[in-house]
mmCIF file of C-alpha atoms in Angstrom:
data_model
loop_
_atom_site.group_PDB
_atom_site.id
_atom_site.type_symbol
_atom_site.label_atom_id
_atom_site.label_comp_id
_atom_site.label_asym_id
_atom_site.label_seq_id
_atom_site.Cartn_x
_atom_site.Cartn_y
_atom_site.Cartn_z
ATOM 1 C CA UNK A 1 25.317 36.388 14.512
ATOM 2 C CA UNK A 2 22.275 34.332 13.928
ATOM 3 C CA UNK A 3 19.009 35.664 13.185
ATOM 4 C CA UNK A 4 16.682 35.293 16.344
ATOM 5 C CA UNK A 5 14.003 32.912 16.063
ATOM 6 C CA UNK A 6 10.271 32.570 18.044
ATOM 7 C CA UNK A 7 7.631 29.987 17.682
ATOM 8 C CA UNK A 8 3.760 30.981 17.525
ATOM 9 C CA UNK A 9 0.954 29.033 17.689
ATOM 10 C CA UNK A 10 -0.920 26.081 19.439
ATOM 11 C CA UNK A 11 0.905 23.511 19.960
ATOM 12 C CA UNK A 12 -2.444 21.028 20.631
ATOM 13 C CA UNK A 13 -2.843 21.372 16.604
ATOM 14 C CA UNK A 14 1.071 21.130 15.883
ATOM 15 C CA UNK A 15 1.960 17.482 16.797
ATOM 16 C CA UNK A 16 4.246 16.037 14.663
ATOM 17 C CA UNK A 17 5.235 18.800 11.937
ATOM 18 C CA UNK A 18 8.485 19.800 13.580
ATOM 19 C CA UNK A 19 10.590 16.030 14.054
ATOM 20 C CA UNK A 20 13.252 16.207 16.190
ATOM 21 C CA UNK A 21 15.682 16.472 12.848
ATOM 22 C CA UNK A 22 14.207 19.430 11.760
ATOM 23 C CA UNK A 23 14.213 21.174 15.223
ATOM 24 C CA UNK A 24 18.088 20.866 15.294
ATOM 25 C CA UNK A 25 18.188 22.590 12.040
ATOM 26 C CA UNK A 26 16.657 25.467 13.083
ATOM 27 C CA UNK A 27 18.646 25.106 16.127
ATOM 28 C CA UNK A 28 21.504 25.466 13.939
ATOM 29 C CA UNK A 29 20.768 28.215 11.906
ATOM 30 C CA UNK A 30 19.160 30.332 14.297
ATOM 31 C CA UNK A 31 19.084 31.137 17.962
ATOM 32 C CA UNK A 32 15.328 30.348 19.070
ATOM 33 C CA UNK A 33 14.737 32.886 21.927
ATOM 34 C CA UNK A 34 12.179 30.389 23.515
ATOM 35 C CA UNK A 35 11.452 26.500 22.669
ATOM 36 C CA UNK A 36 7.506 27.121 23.910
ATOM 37 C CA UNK A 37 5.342 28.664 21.555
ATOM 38 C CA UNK A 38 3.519 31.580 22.281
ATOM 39 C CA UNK A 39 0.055 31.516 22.152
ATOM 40 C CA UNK A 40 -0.762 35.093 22.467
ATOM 41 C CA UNK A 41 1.292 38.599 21.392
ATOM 42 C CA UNK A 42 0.106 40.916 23.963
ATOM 43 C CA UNK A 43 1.149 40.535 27.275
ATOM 44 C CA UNK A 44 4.042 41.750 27.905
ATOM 45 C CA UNK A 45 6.230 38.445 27.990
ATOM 46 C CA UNK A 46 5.456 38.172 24.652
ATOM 47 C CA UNK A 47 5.803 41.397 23.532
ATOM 48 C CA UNK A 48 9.661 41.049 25.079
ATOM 49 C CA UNK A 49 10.279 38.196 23.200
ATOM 50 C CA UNK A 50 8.907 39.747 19.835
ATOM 51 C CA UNK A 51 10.983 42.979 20.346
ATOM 52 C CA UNK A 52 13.562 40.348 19.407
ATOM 53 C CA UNK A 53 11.965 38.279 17.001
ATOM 54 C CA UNK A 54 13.341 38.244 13.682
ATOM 55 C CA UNK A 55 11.951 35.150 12.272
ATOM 56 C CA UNK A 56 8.486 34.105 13.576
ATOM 57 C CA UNK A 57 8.074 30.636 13.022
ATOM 58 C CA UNK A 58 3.887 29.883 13.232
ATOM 59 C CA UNK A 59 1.641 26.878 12.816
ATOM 60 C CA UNK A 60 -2.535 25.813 13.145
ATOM 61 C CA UNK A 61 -4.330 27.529 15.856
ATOM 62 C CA UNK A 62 -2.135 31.064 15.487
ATOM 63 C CA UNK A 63 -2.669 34.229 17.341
ATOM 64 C CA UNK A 64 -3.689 37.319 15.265
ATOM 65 C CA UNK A 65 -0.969 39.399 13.723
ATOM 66 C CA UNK A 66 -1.241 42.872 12.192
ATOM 67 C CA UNK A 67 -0.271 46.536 12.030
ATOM 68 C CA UNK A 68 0.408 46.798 16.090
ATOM 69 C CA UNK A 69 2.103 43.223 15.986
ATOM 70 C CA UNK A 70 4.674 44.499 13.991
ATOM 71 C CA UNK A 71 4.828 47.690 15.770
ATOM 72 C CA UNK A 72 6.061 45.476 18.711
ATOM 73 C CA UNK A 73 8.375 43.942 16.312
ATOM 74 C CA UNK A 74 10.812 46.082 14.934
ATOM 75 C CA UNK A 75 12.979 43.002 14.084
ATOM 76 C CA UNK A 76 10.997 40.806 12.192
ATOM 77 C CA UNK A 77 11.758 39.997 8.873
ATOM 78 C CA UNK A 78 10.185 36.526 8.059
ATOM 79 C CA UNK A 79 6.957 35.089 9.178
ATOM 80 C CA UNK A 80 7.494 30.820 8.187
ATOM 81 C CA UNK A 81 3.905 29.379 8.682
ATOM 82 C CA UNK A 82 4.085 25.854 9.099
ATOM 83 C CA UNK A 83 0.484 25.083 7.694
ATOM 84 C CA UNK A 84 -2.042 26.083 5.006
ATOM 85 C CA UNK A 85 -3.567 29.726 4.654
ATOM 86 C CA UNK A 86 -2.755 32.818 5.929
ATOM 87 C CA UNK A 87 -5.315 34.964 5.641
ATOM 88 C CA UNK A 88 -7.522 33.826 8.616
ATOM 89 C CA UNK A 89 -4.489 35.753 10.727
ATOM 90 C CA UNK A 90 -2.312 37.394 9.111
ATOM 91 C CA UNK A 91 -3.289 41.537 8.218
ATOM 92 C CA UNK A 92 -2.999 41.819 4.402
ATOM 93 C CA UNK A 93 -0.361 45.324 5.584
ATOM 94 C CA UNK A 94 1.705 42.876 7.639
ATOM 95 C CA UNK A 95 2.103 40.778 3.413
ATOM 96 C CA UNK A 96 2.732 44.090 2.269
ATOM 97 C CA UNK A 97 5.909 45.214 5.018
ATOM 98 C CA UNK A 98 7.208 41.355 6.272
ATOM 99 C CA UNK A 99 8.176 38.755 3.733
ATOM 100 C CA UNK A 100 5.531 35.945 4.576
ATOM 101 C CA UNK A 101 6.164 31.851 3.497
ATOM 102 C CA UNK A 102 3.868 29.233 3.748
ATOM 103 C CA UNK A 103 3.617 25.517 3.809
ATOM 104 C CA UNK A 104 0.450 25.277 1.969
ATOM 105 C CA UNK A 105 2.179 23.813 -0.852
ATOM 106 C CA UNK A 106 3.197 20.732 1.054
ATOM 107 C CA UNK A 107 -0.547 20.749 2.673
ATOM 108 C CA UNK A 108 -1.888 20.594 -1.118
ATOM 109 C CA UNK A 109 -0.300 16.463 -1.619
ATOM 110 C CA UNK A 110 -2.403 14.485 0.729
ATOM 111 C CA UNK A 111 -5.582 16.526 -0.494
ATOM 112 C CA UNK A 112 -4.680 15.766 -3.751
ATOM 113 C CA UNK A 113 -3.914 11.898 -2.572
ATOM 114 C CA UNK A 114 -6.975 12.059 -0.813
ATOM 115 C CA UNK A 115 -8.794 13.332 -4.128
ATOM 116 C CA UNK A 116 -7.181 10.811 -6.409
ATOM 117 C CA UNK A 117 -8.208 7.783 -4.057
ATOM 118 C CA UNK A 118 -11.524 9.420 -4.020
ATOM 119 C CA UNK A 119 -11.789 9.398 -7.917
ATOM 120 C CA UNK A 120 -10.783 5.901 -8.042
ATOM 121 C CA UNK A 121 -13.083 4.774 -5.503
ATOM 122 C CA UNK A 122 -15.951 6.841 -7.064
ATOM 123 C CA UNK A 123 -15.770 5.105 -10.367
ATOM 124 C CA UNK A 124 -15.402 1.621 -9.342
ATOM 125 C CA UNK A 125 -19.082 1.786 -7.083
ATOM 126 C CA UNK A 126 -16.713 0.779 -3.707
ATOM 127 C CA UNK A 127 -19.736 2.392 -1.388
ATOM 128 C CA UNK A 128 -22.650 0.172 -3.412
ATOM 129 C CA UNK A 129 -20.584 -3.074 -3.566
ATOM 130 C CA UNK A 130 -19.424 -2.544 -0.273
ATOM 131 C CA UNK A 131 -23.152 -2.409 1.273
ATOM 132 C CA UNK A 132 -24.306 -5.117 -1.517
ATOM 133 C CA UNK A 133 -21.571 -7.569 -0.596
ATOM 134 C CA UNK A 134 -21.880 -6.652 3.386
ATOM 135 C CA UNK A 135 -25.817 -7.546 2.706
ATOM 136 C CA UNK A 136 -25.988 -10.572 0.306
ATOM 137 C CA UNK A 137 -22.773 -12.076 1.353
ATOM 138 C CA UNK A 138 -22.075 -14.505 -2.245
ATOM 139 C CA UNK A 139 -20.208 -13.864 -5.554
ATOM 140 C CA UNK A 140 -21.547 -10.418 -6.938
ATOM 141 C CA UNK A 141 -19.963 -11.714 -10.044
ATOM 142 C CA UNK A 142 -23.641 -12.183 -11.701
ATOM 143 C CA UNK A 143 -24.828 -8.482 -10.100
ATOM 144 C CA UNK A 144 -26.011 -6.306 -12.317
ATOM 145 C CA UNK A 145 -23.519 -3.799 -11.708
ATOM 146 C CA UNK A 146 -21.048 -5.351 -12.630
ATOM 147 C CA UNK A 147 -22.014 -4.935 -15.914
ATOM 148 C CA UNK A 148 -22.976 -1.427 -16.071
ATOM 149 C CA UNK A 149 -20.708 1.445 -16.332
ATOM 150 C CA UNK A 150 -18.584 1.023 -13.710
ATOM 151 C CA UNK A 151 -14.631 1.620 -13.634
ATOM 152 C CA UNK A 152 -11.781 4.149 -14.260
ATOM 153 C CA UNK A 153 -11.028 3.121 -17.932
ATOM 154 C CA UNK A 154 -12.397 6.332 -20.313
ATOM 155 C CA UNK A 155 -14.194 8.259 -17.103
ATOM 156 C CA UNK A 156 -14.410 11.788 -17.844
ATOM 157 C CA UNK A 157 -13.065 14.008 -14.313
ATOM 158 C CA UNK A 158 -13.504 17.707 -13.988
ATOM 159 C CA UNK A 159 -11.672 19.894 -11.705
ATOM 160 C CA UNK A 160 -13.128 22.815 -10.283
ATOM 161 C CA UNK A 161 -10.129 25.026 -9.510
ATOM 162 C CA UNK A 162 -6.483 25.469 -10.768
ATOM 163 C CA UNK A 163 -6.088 25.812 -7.214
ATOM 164 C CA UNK A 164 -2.185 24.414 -5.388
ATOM 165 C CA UNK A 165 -4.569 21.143 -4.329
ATOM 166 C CA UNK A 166 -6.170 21.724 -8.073
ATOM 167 C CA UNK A 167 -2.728 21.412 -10.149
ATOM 168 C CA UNK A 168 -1.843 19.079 -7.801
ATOM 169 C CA UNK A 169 -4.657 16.569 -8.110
ATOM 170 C CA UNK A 170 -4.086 17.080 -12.084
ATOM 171 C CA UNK A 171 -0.392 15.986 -11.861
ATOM 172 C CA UNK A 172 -1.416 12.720 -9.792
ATOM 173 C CA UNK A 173 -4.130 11.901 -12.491
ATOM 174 C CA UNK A 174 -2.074 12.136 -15.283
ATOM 175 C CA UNK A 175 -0.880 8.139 -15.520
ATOM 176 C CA UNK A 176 -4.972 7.492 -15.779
ATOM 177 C CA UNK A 177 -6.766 6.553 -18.870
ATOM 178 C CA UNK A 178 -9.548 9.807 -17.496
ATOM 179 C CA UNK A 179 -10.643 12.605 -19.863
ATOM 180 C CA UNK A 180 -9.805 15.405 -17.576
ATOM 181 C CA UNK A 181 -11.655 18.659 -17.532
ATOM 182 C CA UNK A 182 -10.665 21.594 -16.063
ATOM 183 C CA UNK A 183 -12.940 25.428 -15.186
ATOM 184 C CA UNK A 184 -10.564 28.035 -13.771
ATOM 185 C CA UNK A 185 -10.625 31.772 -14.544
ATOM 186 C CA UNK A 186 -6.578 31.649 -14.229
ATOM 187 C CA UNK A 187 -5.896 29.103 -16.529
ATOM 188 C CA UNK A 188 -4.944 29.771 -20.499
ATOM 189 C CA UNK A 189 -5.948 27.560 -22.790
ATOM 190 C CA UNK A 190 -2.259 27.091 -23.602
ATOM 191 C CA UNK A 191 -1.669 26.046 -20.195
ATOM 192 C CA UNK A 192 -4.440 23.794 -20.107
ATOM 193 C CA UNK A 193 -2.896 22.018 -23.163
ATOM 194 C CA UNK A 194 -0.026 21.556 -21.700
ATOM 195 C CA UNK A 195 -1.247 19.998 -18.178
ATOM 196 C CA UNK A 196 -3.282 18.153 -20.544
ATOM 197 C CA UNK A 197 -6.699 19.100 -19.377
ATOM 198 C CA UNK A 198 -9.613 20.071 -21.097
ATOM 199 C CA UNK A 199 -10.476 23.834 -20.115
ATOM 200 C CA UNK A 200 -14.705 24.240 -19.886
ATOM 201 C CA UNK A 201 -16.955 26.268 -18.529
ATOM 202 C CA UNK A 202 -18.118 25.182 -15.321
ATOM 203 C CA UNK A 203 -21.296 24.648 -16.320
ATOM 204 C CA UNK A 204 -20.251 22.273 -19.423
ATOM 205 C CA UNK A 205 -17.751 20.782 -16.643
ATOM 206 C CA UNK A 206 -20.852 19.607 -14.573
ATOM 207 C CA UNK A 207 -22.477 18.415 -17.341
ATOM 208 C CA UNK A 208 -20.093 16.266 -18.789
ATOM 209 C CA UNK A 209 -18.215 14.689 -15.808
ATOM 210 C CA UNK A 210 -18.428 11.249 -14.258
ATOM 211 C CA UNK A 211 -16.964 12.425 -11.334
ATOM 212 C CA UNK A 212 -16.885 16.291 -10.032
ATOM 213 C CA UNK A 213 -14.283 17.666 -7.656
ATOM 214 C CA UNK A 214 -14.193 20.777 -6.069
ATOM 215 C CA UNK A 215 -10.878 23.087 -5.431
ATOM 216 C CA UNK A 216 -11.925 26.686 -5.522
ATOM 217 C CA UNK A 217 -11.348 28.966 -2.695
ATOM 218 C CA UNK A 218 -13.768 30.110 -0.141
ATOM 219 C CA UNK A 219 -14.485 33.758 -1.064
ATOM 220 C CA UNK A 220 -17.602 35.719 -1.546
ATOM 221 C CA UNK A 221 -17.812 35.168 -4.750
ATOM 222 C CA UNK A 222 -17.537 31.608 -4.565
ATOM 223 C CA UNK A 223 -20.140 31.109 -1.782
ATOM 224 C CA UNK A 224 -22.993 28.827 -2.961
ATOM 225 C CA UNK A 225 -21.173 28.481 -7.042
ATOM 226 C CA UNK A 226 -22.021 24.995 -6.646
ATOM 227 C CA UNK A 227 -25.904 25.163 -6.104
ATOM 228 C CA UNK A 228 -28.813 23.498 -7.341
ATOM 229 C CA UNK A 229 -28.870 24.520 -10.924
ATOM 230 C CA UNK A 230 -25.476 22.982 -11.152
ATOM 231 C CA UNK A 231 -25.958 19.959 -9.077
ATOM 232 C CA UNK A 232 -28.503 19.138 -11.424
ATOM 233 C CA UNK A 233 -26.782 19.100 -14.512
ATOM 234 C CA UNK A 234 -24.231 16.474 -13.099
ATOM 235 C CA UNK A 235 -25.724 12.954 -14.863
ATOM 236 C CA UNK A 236 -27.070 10.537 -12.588
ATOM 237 C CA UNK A 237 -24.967 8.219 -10.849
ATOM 238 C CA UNK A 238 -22.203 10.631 -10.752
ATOM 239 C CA UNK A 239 -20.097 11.674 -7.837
ATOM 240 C CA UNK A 240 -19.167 15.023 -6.644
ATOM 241 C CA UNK A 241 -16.203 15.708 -4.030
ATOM 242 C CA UNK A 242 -15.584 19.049 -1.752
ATOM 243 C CA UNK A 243 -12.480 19.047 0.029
ATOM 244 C CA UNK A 244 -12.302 22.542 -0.440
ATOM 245 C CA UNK A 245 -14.892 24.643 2.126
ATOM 246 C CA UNK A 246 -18.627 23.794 2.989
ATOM 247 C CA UNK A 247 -19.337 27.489 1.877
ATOM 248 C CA UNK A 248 -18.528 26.998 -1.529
ATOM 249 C CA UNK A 249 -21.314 24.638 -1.846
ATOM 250 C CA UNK A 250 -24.951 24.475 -1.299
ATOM 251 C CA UNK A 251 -25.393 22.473 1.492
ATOM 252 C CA UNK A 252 -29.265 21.593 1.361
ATOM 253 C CA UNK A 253 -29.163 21.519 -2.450
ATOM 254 C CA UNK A 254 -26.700 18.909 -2.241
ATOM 255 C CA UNK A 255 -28.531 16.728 0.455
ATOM 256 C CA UNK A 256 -31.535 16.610 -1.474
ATOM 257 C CA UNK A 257 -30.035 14.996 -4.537
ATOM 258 C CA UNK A 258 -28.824 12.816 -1.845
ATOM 259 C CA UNK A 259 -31.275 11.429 -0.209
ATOM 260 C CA UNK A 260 -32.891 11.209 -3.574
ATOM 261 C CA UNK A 261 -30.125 8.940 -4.606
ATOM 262 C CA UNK A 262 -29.478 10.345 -8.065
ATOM 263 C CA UNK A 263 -25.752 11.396 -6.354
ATOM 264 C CA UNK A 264 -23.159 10.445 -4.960
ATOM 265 C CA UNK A 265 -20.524 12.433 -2.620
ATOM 266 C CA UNK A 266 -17.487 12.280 -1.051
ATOM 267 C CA UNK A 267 -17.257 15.115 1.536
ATOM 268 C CA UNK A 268 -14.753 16.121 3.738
ATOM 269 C CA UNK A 269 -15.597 19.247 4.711
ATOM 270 C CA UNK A 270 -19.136 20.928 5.343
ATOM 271 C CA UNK A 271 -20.981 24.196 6.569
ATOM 272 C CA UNK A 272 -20.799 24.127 9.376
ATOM 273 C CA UNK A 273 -18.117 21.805 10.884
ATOM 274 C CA UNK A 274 -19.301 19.661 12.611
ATOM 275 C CA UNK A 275 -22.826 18.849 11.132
ATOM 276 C CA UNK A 276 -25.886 18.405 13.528
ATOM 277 C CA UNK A 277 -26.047 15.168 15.223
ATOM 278 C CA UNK A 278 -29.227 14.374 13.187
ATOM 279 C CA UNK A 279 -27.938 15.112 9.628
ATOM 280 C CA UNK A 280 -29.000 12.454 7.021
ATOM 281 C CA UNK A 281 -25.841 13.319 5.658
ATOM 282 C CA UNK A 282 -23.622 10.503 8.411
ATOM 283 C CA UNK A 283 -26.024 7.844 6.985
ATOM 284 C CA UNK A 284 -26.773 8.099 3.443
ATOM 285 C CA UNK A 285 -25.518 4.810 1.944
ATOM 286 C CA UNK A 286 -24.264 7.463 -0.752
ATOM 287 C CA UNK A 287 -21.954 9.699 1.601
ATOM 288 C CA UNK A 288 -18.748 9.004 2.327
ATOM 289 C CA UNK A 289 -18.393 11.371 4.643
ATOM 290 C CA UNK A 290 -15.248 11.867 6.760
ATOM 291 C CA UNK A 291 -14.380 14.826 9.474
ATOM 292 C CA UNK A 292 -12.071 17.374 7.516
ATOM 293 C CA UNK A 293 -8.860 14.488 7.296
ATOM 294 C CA UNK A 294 -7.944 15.320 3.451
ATOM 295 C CA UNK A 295 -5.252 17.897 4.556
ATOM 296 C CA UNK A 296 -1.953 16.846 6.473
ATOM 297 C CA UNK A 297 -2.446 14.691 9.404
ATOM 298 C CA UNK A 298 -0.633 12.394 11.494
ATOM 299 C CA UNK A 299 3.134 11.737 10.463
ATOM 300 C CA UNK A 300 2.456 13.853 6.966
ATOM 301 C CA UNK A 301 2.836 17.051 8.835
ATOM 302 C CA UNK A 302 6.163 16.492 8.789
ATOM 303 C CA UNK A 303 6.253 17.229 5.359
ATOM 304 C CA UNK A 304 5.281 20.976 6.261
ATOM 305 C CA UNK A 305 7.595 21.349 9.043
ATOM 306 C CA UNK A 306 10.375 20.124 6.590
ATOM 307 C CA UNK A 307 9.090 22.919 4.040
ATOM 308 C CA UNK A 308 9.413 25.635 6.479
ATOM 309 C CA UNK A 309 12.724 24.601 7.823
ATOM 310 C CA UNK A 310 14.111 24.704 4.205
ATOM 311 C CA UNK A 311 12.499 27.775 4.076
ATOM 312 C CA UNK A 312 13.888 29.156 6.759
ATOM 313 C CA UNK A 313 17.300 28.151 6.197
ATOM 314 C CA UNK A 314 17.064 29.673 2.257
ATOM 315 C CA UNK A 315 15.944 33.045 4.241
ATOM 316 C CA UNK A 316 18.928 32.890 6.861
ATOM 317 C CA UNK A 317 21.315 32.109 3.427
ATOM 318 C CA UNK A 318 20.439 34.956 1.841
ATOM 319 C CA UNK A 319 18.290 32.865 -0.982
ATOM 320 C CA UNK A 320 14.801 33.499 -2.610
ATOM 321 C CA UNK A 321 12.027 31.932 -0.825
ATOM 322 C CA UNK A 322 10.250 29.141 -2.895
ATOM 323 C CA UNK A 323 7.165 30.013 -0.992
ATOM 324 C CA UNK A 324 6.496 33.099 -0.179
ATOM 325 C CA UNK A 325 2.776 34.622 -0.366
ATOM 326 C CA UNK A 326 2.811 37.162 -3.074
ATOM 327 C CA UNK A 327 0.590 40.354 -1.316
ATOM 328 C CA UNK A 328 -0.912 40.591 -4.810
ATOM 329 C CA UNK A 329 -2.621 37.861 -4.420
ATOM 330 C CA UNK A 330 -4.228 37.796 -1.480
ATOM 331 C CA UNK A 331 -7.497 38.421 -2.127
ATOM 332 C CA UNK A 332 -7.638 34.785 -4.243
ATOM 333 C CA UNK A 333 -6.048 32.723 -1.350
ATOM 334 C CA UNK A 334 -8.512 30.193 0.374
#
């Protein structure tokens, strides 16, 4: 008998991660009680369906689930979350009692793309030719910039973070001709050898890169690391990037080295989300700033509905999940 299977979550935010190919797989390895996802777990129509759940399959915009979830459902062995973190909705007892996978992995290679295209961008001055050339309209060939500095060749990068998105952005910048720099509290120096990344102190990270990107998680403890002290030991000209969380960074520290102009940003997510309508932050010449689009998005979602599906059917085969959420280490997860 096939294990029964339930979707949860919005499907406004879901478009495109489940293709038609990978809904007949599940199709075929389980027997989905109900095609529409649920949106809540209380009423009783959905507490009927969960008292035969035994794979909850969930996604962005979830409904909460904790201790009296799961005492509505006695069946349910495998939560698949088709998306990033968990921790926003899932109880850290439900970790502890209900073998939990996510498709945060998969989330973590357009952020890293998105980083790495960032990087390049950065060091070649695309934002101050772009407004030079838009303005002057001629051969830039004689501009002064293009002698300076300018380029990827020899560029020192540092990576805040041995984060999924971290390690990922690593792997995609190994080809480069970048000194890479690394600050993580996780990371050996053994292990940084072998990624081949300098490990630093944040603070000597700052310091010495060209080009700063951030890929912590959001905790308390990281709220505000990046703050004015720091922010002012990056050199000028050089160019810091948060696709991580607007909390991690401090917001009105970073604007006014801004709108001074010593700085430059990429920022793709911001405290809060949205700005305010007035924030110098949408004009600054500096700023590239886009509306939280690093992650998955469009057709790349399909990439986590195709993790989950494989996830699902290693669960349904009797296989070890490649990845599942280790309780342990929930208090680290973004």
């Amino acid at each position: 008998m096939q294990p029964r299977l339930a979707f949860a979550y919005d499907p406004q935010f879901t478009e495109h991660v489940f293709a038609a190919e990978q809904l007949q797989r599940l199709a075929g390895l389980c027997d989905i009680l109900r095609h529409e996802p649920l949106l809540e777990l209380t009423s009783p129509d959905a507490r009927a369906v969960l008292a035969e759940t035994e794979i909850l399959v969930t996604g962005w915009g979830p409904p909460l689930i904790d201790a009296a979830t799961l005492a509505t459902a006695p069946k349910l062995r495998l939560i698949a979350h088709s998306a990033g973190s968990i921790k926003y909705f899932i109880a850290p007892e439900v970790v502890e009692r209900v073998a939990v996978t996510s498709a945060v992995t998969a989330n973590a290679v357009p952020v890293a793309e998105f980083t790495v295209a960032a990087i390049l961008f950065a060091n070649k001055g695309v934002l101050a030719f772009r407004d030079i050339y838009r303005s002057e309209r001629r051969h830039l060939r004689s501009h002064p910039l293009m002698a300076s500095q300018l380029g990827n060749y020899q560029k020192t990068v540092g990576i805040i973070g041995a984060s999924r998105i971290g390690l990922k952005t690593i792997e995609l910048l190994a080809p480069y001709d970048f000194e890479l720099l690394l600050t993580s509290t996780s990371t050996t120096p053994e292990q940084a050898a072998a990624l081949g990344v300098e490990l630093v102190e944040l603070d000597e990270l700052m310091a010495r890169s060209d080009v700063a990107s951030l890929h912590a998680p959001a905790l308390p403890s990281t709220r505000h690391m990046i703050d004015a002290r720091r922010l002012a030991l990056l050199r000028d000209g050089a160019t810091f990037i948060n696709t991580a969380r607007g909390s991690i960074v401090d917001q009105d520290a970073l604007l006014r080295e801004l709108v001074a102009g010593r700085l430059n940003a990429v920022i793709d997510v911001t405290e809060p989300e949205v700005l305010p309508a007035d924030s110098p932050l949408y004009e600054l010449p500096n700023v590239l700033l886009t509306p939280h689009i690093a992650g998955a998005i469009g057709g790349e979602r399909e990439r986590l509905g195709t993790l989950i599906v494989d996830e699902v059917e290693r669960f349904v085969r009797g296989e070890p999940l490649l990845h599942r959420v280790p309780h342990e280490l929930l208090g680290q997860l973004a």
